[in-house]
Amino acid sequence: MEAFKLLSRGGAKFDKQRFQRDVSLFDPKSTHPENKKQSDGKTLPAELDFFKYSQNVGEKRKTSSKGKTEPKKRKLESASDDEDIQDLEESPKSAPGSSSSSTLPRQRVTTKGSNVPTRIENFGELKDRYNISSRLLDNLTQNGYIDPTGIQSYGVPILLESRDLAAISPTGTGKTLSYLLPMFAALGSPHPKTPVPGSLGVRALIIAPTRELSHQIYNECLKLAQGRKWRIVLFSKATANTLSDRDVRDKTDIIVSTPLRLVASLQSGGLELHNVRHLVLDEADRLLDSEFLSQVEEVVAACTHTSLQKAVFSATLPANAENIAMGMLRDPIRVVVGLKDTPLPLISQTLTYTADDASKLPAILTYFSHPYDPPVLVFTSTQPRASSLAGELVLNGIPNVDCLHAGMTDKERGDAIDRMRKGESWVMISTEVMARGMDFKGVRQVINYDFPTSVQSYVHRIGRTGRAGKEGKAVTFFTDQDAPFLKLIANVLLQSGSTVPDWILKLPKPSKIKRKLMGKVKRVEFINSARRIGRSDAIKKRDMIAGSKRRKEKAASLESSGAVKDDDSGDGGV
DNA sequence: AAAAAAC
């Protein structure tokens, strides 16, 4: 019954209602500035503009400012599950003395589920409430964790009370610690020297989509493990062999791994997961998308312990991924910090028009000819493009350029990460492999050299900056080809408080049919819609058309040289 | 919608 309710609220209707509530929560702020007109892209409050995502929302937008005090009423109208909205708008009292640079802005927190445990105000409470060891708390403070972030203050008690959890919290807000701390607390102590029959084998498992992220999580584990003989294994080619040694395997406390590595070990019979009590999917939506799903399901199925606790974490969780996740969890609690699929406002975002692919290199060189804050993280769409861009930048005299993608060897990847961590890389060119979870503290600027292929990708990529309360800057190049998805990303900018030129907002939202026809139609669509914009944007329009001409000429020359394959050939290969 | 990543 419970599960059914949870599953049934993934639709658009539910979301719409939920965001109407969000608006009323934000409303108090909008009392002093007069009316914010939707037509004015510059002053529109980001949170209101979310409604551009859906139609028929005009009526309810101006709900009065009483919302903040009356979440309970709305609770009843939306769903019968408990839903609670906590406004954590006030700044933390302990902040003044501590390092001013890393004060994370408080964000609204929404919880949903039965009997949600009370949040903690500080880590010290954990000692009284859950009898957490002093050593573990010491390890926290020694590693610079002073005050719990939003997701930590809610997530830690939930997990400590053995509940399943779906946690959605923006990039750089401390999700890793939210699951590691309760995990260590619940495990209590490392496997005893003389194993207890019946409790042999791995007790906790953390899955992440990339090796680099697994490694980073492993490092975080080591921080919390200081002073005790926890056996924590970063699963890789090398450790797979040692773990087939029964003696080692039986005494392992925590495994951190990518999915396929686990599947391989399960299938070879070298790994058993029947004693796993805590399972975490980090970057859950990525792990639950089509390429990873069957692998993850196999691993989950192998965790057969009756008191298995499952938790999923991400900054983004599209409806389909959420449905799958909720189906896996048992009487789950869902916690959302801030707005789902939305970057932190402290990342200032801009969209930069580069007519076509050929114009991107000059554009990025121009960017680097101005002062910039290294390290800069640059994203490309493919591995070859990452390598060649790195090469081009080196040729053009940009210092300390680095490259990282999954086509490189493990050693090359590791070395690149090391240089990044040491601050030796000033410009890091990479693919989607770096988009999620990676925490390079110094990154102040992200450049999307190639347009991201989804809102989720965008949110995660730019989330490599603006972490732990620091400010960040994100620049996204777009070409004529990217037009169909430009508005999608533009709306994300608006939601998170960045400004978008009016002419982009006036672009039509591409219909599904149009997208299908994309190959040939889209450029024309874009130019046409550009024509509809006002005279004030005449220059941009001209640029776009010029860019389009260049592209056409190039395409023609390519076509005549036989380099472009014709998809109308009708041989049915696709 | 489409590439990347996982061994």
Coordinates of C-alpha atoms in Angstrom, one line a residue, chain A residues 135 184 189-193 203 224-232 251-253:
Chain A
R135 CA 36.3 8.7 18.5
F184 CA 30.3 3.6 10.6
S189 CA 33.4 -1.8 15.5
P190 CA 35.5 -3.6 12.9
H191 CA 35.1 -7.3 12.3
P192 CA 36.6 -9.1 15.3
K193 CA 39.8 -11.0 14.9
R203 CA 28.7 -5.7 6.1
L224 CA 36.3 8.4 9.5
A225 CA 38.1 5.1 10.1
Q226 CA 41.1 6.8 11.7
G227 CA 42.3 5.2 14.8
R228 CA 40.5 1.9 14.4
K229 CA 41.2 -1.2 12.3
W230 CA 38.4 -1.0 9.9
R231 CA 38.8 -3.1 6.9
I232 CA 37.6 -1.0 3.9
K251 CA 36.6 -9.8 7.7
T252 CA 35.8 -7.0 5.3
D253 CA 33.6 -4.3 6.7

